[in-house]
Amino acid sequence: MFDVEDTQASISIYTTNDDPYVYGAALAEPYKNLTDEEILAKLLEMDLSGNVRKGDFVNQTFWNLVDETEYVVFVFGYEAGAATTALVKEFFTTESLEVADIDPIEIITGPFYDVDDVLAEYPELSEDFYYGYGRALGMINFGDIPEGADGFMWAMQYKNVMDEETYRDSQLLQLIGTFGIGEEYLYNWFNYGEDHTIFAAAFTFDEKGNQIYGPVSRVLVNVTKDDVSPVSEFPINLYRAPAYAASSEPLMVSLGRPAEEEPETLMTARQVK
């Protein structure tokens, strides 16, 4: 392993023949006290088809790691569901998450409106509000960009991810980096009586031009019919503006289950560009 950082680490595998082999990474804890033979037996119980390679496998990066967490990377010969070589493994621990010295971004939620009521009053919005039937629509805005920050990014989960031990900041920042947007968003659909978590972070750039996030802000939202404002207060002019004329699907990102609930699989890596 090389270039081990807070949420990623890289690997290069060099081979002496063209025989197939399996590689992958996993959380280290389930494998710490096992012999190589026991580890192989455990791995061979999995579907390894997505982790089979031939030839050199150079400068590949595992991107979806959690900071301050120990992992193990495996390589072994593999064919027809059986190991053909001894196991080669290496344990490594990711670095602490680098956090920019800037203040958290403020998340401002609401007001909320019942979509069915809005469409009864403004049927011309039916195409844009297609995904909102039977749900609430809620505004999501943000406070001023913190001093020293260059912008912010945010995303939303359709579940409760407020527990910082189960859902680390580094995991949420990966989602923000992949799915997030950098401005308020007017098409936010909320399911009545269900938890939703909005999370955001301001960012700046280091001397190398790398984007570094500040602290992650989180807000839990659970909307009921009692929380919606009267349709007479709905800001219809915002939704008639050209910037919001196109249909918009709900902003949903997938965090997956906590590690202890995940089925046992091996992580795969992709080419560094």
Coordinates of C-alpha atoms in Angstrom, one line a residue:
M1 CA 0.0 0.0 0.0
F2 CA 1.1 3.6 -0.6
D3 CA -0.3 7.1 -0.4
V4 CA -2.5 6.2 2.6
E5 CA -4.7 9.2 3.4
D6 CA -7.8 9.8 5.4
T7 CA -10.4 8.3 3.0
Q8 CA -8.3 6.6 0.4
A9 CA -5.2 4.5 -0.2
S10 CA -3.5 3.2 -3.3
I11 CA -2.2 -0.3 -4.3
S12 CA 0.0 -1.7 -7.0
I13 CA 0.2 -5.4 -7.7
Y14 CA 3.0 -6.9 -9.9
T15 CA 2.7 -10.4 -11.3
T16 CA 5.2 -12.9 -12.8
N17 CA 2.6 -14.7 -15.0
D18 CA -0.9 -14.4 -16.4
D19 CA -2.7 -16.6 -13.9
P20 CA -5.9 -15.1 -12.4
Y21 CA -5.9 -13.7 -8.8
V22 CA -8.2 -12.0 -6.4
Y23 CA -7.5 -8.7 -4.6
G24 CA -9.5 -6.5 -2.3
A25 CA -9.7 -4.6 0.9
A26 CA -11.9 -5.0 4.0
L27 CA -12.3 -3.7 7.5
A28 CA -9.4 -5.4 9.4
E29 CA -11.2 -6.3 12.6
P30 CA -12.9 -9.6 11.4
Y31 CA -9.6 -10.9 10.2
K32 CA -7.2 -9.8 13.0
N33 CA -7.0 -13.0 14.9
L34 CA -7.3 -15.5 12.1
T35 CA -4.6 -17.6 10.4
D36 CA -4.0 -17.2 6.7
E37 CA -5.8 -20.5 6.1
E38 CA -8.8 -19.3 8.1
I39 CA -8.9 -16.0 6.2
L40 CA -8.8 -17.8 2.9
A41 CA -11.7 -20.0 4.0
K42 CA -13.7 -16.9 5.0
L43 CA -12.9 -15.1 1.7
L44 CA -13.8 -18.1 -0.4
E45 CA -17.3 -18.1 1.0
M46 CA -17.9 -14.7 -0.8
D47 CA -18.7 -13.9 -4.4
L48 CA -15.3 -12.9 -5.6
S49 CA -16.1 -12.6 -9.3
G50 CA -15.8 -8.8 -9.3
N51 CA -12.3 -8.9 -7.7
V52 CA -10.6 -11.2 -10.2
R53 CA -7.7 -9.8 -12.2
K54 CA -4.8 -10.9 -14.4
G55 CA -1.5 -9.2 -15.0
D56 CA -0.1 -6.1 -13.3
F57 CA -2.6 -3.9 -11.4
V58 CA -0.7 -0.6 -10.9
N59 CA -1.6 2.7 -9.2
Q60 CA -5.1 1.7 -8.2
T61 CA -6.9 3.6 -5.4
F62 CA -9.5 2.5 -2.8
W63 CA -11.7 5.7 -2.6
N64 CA -14.4 4.8 -0.1
L65 CA -12.5 4.4 3.2
V66 CA -13.2 5.9 6.6
D67 CA -10.6 8.0 8.4
E68 CA -8.8 6.6 11.4
T69 CA -9.8 3.0 10.6
E70 CA -7.7 -0.1 10.1
Y71 CA -8.1 -2.1 6.9
V72 CA -6.5 -5.2 5.4
V73 CA -5.8 -5.7 1.7
F74 CA -5.6 -9.3 0.3
V75 CA -4.1 -10.9 -2.8
F76 CA -4.1 -14.6 -3.7
G77 CA -4.3 -16.8 -6.8
Y78 CA -7.8 -17.8 -7.7
E79 CA -9.5 -20.1 -10.2
A80 CA -12.8 -22.0 -10.3
G81 CA -13.7 -20.9 -6.8
A82 CA -10.5 -22.1 -5.2
A83 CA -7.3 -20.5 -4.0
T84 CA -4.2 -21.4 -6.1
T85 CA -1.6 -19.6 -4.1
A86 CA -0.8 -18.6 -0.5
L87 CA -2.5 -15.5 0.9
V88 CA -0.6 -12.2 0.8
K89 CA -2.1 -9.6 3.1
E90 CA -1.2 -6.2 4.5
F91 CA -2.8 -4.2 7.3
F92 CA -2.9 -0.4 7.1
T93 CA -4.7 2.4 9.0
T94 CA -6.1 5.5 7.4
E95 CA -5.0 9.0 8.5
S96 CA -7.0 11.4 10.6
L97 CA -9.5 13.5 8.5
E98 CA -8.0 16.8 7.5
V99 CA -10.4 19.6 8.5
A100 CA -10.0 23.2 7.3
D101 CA -9.8 25.9 9.9
I102 CA -13.1 27.5 9.0
D103 CA -16.5 27.7 10.8
P104 CA -19.4 25.3 10.1
I105 CA -21.9 26.4 7.5
E106 CA -25.4 27.1 8.9
I107 CA -28.2 25.0 7.5
I108 CA -31.7 26.6 7.5
T109 CA -34.7 24.4 6.8
G110 CA -38.3 25.3 6.0
P111 CA -40.9 26.5 5.5
F112 CA -42.6 23.3 4.4
Y113 CA -45.7 23.0 2.1
D114 CA -48.0 20.1 1.3
V115 CA -47.3 19.3 -2.4
D116 CA -50.9 18.1 -3.0
D117 CA -52.3 21.3 -1.7
V118 CA -49.8 23.3 -3.8
L119 CA -50.8 21.4 -6.9
A120 CA -54.5 21.9 -6.2
E121 CA -53.8 25.7 -6.2
Y122 CA -51.2 25.7 -9.0
P123 CA -51.8 22.8 -11.4
E124 CA -49.4 24.2 -13.9
L125 CA -46.6 22.9 -11.6
S126 CA -47.7 19.3 -11.9
E127 CA -44.8 18.3 -14.3
D128 CA -42.1 19.9 -12.1
F129 CA -43.7 18.5 -8.9
Y130 CA -44.2 15.0 -10.3
Y131 CA -42.0 13.4 -7.6
G132 CA -43.7 15.3 -4.8
Y133 CA -47.2 13.8 -4.8
G134 CA -48.2 12.8 -1.3
R135 CA -45.1 14.4 0.2
A136 CA -44.0 17.7 1.7
L137 CA -41.8 20.2 -0.1
G138 CA -39.3 22.0 2.1
M139 CA -36.9 24.9 1.5
I140 CA -33.3 24.3 2.3
N141 CA -31.2 27.5 2.6
F142 CA -27.8 28.3 4.2
G143 CA -26.2 31.1 6.2
D144 CA -23.4 33.2 5.0
I145 CA -20.3 31.4 3.7
P146 CA -17.9 31.4 6.7
E147 CA -14.9 33.7 6.6
G148 CA -12.0 32.1 4.8
A149 CA -14.2 29.6 2.9
D150 CA -14.5 29.6 -0.9
G151 CA -17.9 27.9 -1.0
F152 CA -19.9 25.1 0.4
M153 CA -21.5 21.8 -0.6
W154 CA -24.4 19.8 0.8
A155 CA -26.5 16.7 0.3
M156 CA -29.4 14.9 2.0
Q157 CA -30.1 11.4 3.2
Y158 CA -33.6 10.0 3.5
K159 CA -32.8 8.6 6.9
N160 CA -31.2 9.6 10.3
V161 CA -27.4 9.9 9.9
M162 CA -26.9 12.2 12.9
D163 CA -24.8 9.7 14.9
E164 CA -21.2 10.8 14.2
E165 CA -19.7 7.5 15.4
T166 CA -21.8 5.4 13.1
Y167 CA -21.8 7.9 10.2
R168 CA -18.4 9.6 10.3
D169 CA -17.8 13.0 8.8
S170 CA -15.5 11.4 6.2
Q171 CA -18.4 9.2 4.9
L172 CA -20.7 12.2 4.5
L173 CA -18.0 14.2 2.8
Q174 CA -17.5 11.5 0.3
L175 CA -21.2 11.7 -0.5
I176 CA -21.1 15.5 -0.7
G177 CA -18.1 15.2 -3.1
T178 CA -20.0 12.8 -5.3
F179 CA -23.7 13.9 -5.1
G180 CA -23.6 17.4 -3.4
I181 CA -24.5 20.7 -4.8
G182 CA -23.3 24.2 -3.9
E183 CA -26.4 26.3 -3.6
E184 CA -29.9 26.2 -2.1
Y185 CA -32.3 23.8 -3.8
L186 CA -36.0 24.3 -4.2
Y187 CA -37.1 20.8 -5.0
N188 CA -36.6 19.0 -1.7
W189 CA -39.2 16.3 -1.2
F190 CA -39.8 15.0 2.4
N191 CA -41.8 11.9 3.3
Y192 CA -44.2 12.6 6.1
G193 CA -43.2 11.1 9.4
E194 CA -39.8 9.9 8.3
D195 CA -36.3 11.0 9.2
H196 CA -34.2 13.0 6.7
T197 CA -30.7 14.3 7.4
I198 CA -29.3 17.4 5.6
F199 CA -25.5 17.7 5.9
A200 CA -23.2 20.4 4.6
A201 CA -19.6 21.7 4.8
A202 CA -17.8 24.8 3.7
F203 CA -14.6 24.4 1.9
T204 CA -11.3 26.1 1.0
F205 CA -8.2 25.2 -1.0
D206 CA -4.7 24.3 0.2
E207 CA -1.5 25.5 -1.4
K208 CA -1.6 22.6 -3.9
G209 CA -5.1 23.5 -5.0
N210 CA -6.8 20.6 -3.2
Q211 CA -10.3 21.2 -1.8
I212 CA -10.4 20.9 2.0
Y213 CA -13.6 20.9 3.9
G214 CA -14.4 22.4 7.2
P215 CA -16.6 20.9 9.9
V216 CA -19.7 19.0 8.8
S217 CA -23.0 20.4 9.8
R218 CA -26.0 18.1 10.2
V219 CA -29.7 18.8 10.6
L220 CA -32.4 16.2 11.2
V221 CA -35.8 16.9 9.6
N222 CA -39.0 14.9 10.3
V223 CA -42.0 16.6 8.8
T224 CA -45.7 16.0 9.8
K225 CA -48.8 17.6 8.3
D226 CA -48.9 19.9 11.3
D227 CA -45.5 21.4 10.2
V228 CA -46.7 22.6 6.8
S229 CA -47.5 26.3 6.1
P230 CA -50.7 27.4 4.4
V231 CA -50.6 27.2 0.6
S232 CA -51.5 30.9 0.5
E233 CA -47.9 31.5 1.7
F234 CA -46.3 29.4 -1.0
P235 CA -43.7 31.4 -3.0
I236 CA -45.0 30.6 -6.4
N237 CA -42.8 33.2 -8.2
L238 CA -39.7 31.2 -7.2
Y239 CA -41.0 28.2 -9.1
R240 CA -41.9 30.2 -12.2
A241 CA -38.4 31.5 -12.5
P242 CA -36.4 30.2 -15.5
A243 CA -33.7 28.7 -13.3
Y244 CA -36.2 26.2 -11.8
A245 CA -38.3 25.5 -14.9
A246 CA -37.1 22.0 -15.6
S247 CA -38.5 18.9 -13.8
S248 CA -36.3 17.9 -10.9
E249 CA -36.0 14.5 -9.3
P250 CA -35.6 14.3 -5.5
L251 CA -32.0 14.7 -4.2
M252 CA -31.2 11.3 -2.7
V253 CA -27.8 9.8 -1.9
S254 CA -27.0 6.4 -0.6
L255 CA -24.8 6.0 2.4
G256 CA -25.3 2.3 2.8
R257 CA -25.7 0.4 6.1
P258 CA -23.3 0.8 9.1
A259 CA -20.3 -1.4 8.9
E260 CA -21.5 -4.0 11.4
E261 CA -24.6 -4.5 9.2
E262 CA -22.8 -4.8 5.9
P263 CA -22.6 -8.2 4.1
E264 CA -19.0 -9.3 3.9
T265 CA -17.5 -8.1 0.6
L266 CA -14.2 -6.9 -0.6
M267 CA -13.7 -3.3 -1.7
T268 CA -12.4 -2.8 -5.2
A269 CA -10.1 0.0 -6.4
R270 CA -10.0 2.1 -9.6
Q271 CA -7.2 3.6 -11.7
V272 CA -5.6 6.8 -10.5
K273 CA -5.8 9.5 -13.2

